[in-house]
Short mmCIF file of C-alpha atoms in Angstrom, two decimals:
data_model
loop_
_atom_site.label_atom_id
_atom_site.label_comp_id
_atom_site.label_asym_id
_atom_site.label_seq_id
_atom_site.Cartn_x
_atom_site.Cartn_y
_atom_site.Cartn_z
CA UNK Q 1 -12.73 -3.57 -13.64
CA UNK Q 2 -13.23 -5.57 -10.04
CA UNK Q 3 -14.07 -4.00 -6.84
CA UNK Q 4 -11.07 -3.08 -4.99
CA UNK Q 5 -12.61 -1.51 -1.74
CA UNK Q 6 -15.69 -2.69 -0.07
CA UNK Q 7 -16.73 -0.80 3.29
CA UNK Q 8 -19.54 -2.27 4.97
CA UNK Q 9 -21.33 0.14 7.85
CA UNK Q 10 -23.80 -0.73 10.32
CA UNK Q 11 -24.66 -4.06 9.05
CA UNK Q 12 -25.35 -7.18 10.87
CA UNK Q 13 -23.29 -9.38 11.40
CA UNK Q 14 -21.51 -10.88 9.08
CA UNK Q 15 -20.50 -14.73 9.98
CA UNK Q 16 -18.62 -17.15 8.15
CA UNK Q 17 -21.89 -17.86 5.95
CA UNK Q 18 -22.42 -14.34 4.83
CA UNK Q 19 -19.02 -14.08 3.42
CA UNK Q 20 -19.25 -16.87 1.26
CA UNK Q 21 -21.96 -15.61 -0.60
CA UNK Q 22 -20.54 -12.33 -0.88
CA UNK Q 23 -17.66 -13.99 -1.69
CA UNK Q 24 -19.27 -16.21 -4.76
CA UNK Q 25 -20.51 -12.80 -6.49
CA UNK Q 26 -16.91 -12.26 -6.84
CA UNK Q 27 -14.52 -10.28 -4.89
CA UNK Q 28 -11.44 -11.74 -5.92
CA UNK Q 29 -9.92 -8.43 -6.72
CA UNK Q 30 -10.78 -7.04 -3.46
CA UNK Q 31 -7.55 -5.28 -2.03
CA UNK Q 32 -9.59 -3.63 1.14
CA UNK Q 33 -12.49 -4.40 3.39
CA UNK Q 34 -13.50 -1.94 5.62
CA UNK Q 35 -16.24 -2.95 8.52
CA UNK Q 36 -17.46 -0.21 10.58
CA UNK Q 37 -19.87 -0.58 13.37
CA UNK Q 38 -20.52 -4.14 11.85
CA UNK Q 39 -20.41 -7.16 14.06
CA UNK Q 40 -17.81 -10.03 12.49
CA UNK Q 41 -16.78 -13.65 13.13
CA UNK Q 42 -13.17 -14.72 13.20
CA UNK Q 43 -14.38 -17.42 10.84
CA UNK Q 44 -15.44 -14.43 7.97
CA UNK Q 45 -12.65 -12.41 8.26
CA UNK Q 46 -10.42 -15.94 7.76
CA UNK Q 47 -12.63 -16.69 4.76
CA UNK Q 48 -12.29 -13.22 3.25
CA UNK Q 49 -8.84 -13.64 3.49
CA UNK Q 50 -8.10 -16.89 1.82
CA UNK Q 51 -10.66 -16.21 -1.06
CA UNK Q 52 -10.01 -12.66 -1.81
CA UNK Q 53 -5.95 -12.93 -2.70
CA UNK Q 54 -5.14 -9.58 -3.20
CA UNK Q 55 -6.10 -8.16 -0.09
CA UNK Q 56 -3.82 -5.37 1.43
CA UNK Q 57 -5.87 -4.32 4.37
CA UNK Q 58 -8.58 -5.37 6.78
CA UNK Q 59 -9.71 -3.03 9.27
CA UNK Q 60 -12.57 -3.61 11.52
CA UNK Q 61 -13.69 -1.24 13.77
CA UNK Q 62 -16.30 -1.89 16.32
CA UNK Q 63 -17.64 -0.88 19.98
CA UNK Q 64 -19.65 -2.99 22.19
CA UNK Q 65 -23.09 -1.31 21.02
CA UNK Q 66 -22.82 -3.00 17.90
CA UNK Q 67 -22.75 -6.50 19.47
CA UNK Q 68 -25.29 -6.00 22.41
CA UNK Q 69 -28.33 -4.44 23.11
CA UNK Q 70 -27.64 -3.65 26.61
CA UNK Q 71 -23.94 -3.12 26.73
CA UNK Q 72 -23.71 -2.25 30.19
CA UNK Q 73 -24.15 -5.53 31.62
CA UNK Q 74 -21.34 -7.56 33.00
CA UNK Q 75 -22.18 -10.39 30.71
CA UNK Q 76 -22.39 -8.35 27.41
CA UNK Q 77 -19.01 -7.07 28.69
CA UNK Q 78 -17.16 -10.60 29.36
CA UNK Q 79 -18.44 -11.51 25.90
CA UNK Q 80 -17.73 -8.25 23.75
CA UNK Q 81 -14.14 -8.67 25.65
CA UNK Q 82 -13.64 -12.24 24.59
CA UNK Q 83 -14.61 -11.69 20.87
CA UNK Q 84 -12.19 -8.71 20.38
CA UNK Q 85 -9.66 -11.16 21.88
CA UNK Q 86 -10.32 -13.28 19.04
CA UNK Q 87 -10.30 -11.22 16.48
CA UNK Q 88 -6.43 -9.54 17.73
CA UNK Q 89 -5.62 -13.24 17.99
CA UNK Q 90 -5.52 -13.87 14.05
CA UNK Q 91 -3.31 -11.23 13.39
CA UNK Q 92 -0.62 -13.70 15.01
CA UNK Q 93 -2.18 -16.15 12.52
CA UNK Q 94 0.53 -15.81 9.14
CA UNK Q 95 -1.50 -13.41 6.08
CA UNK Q 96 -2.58 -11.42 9.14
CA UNK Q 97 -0.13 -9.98 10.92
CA UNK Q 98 0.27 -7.09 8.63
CA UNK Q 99 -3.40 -6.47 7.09
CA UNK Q 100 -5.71 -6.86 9.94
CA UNK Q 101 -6.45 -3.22 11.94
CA UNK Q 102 -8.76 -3.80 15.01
CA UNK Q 103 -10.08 -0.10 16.03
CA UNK Q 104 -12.38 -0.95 19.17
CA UNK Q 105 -14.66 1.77 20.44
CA UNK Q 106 -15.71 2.18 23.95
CA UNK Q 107 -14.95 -0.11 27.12
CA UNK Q 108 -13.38 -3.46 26.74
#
């Protein structure tokens, strides 16, 4: 039997790197990802999704805290803004539009 749900909380970030090797211990039956309060590249969540087929959902849900130390700052701000931006923009991108679930938490 394969993993099927993998929900990944409070971890650092996961880049395009990390998922590969999680990837190569073999999630190809992986049908949801959950990330929660974990930071996460556009570049992973495209490699997720063209290695792990069966994937029916995607949801990433994240707040500012979990990207900066000081969140208050303008500059963490701009920057927390533009990734989320990011991220929403692959759902436009086809195998997205209908798995990917951005929750953001907080001020953006």
């Amino acid at each position: 039997m394969r993993l099927q749900v993998l929900e990944l909380d409070h971890v650092a970030e996961i880049n395009q790197e990390v998922a590969a090797e999680v990837c190569r211990e073999g999630l190809k039956g992986l049908e949801m990802l959950v990330l929660t309060s974990t930071p996460v590249t556009p570049k992973a969540l495209l490699h997720f999704n063209s290695v792990c087929r069966n994937l029916k959902s995607i949801v990433v849900q994240v707040g500012i805290v979990d990207y900066f130390k000081e969140p208050h700052s303008p500059e963490a701000r701009k920057m927390f803004e533009e990734m989320v931006n990011k991220l929403q923009a692959l759902r436009k991108r086809p195998g997205f539009s209908k798995i990917l679930h951005i929750k953001v938490e907080g001020g953006c």
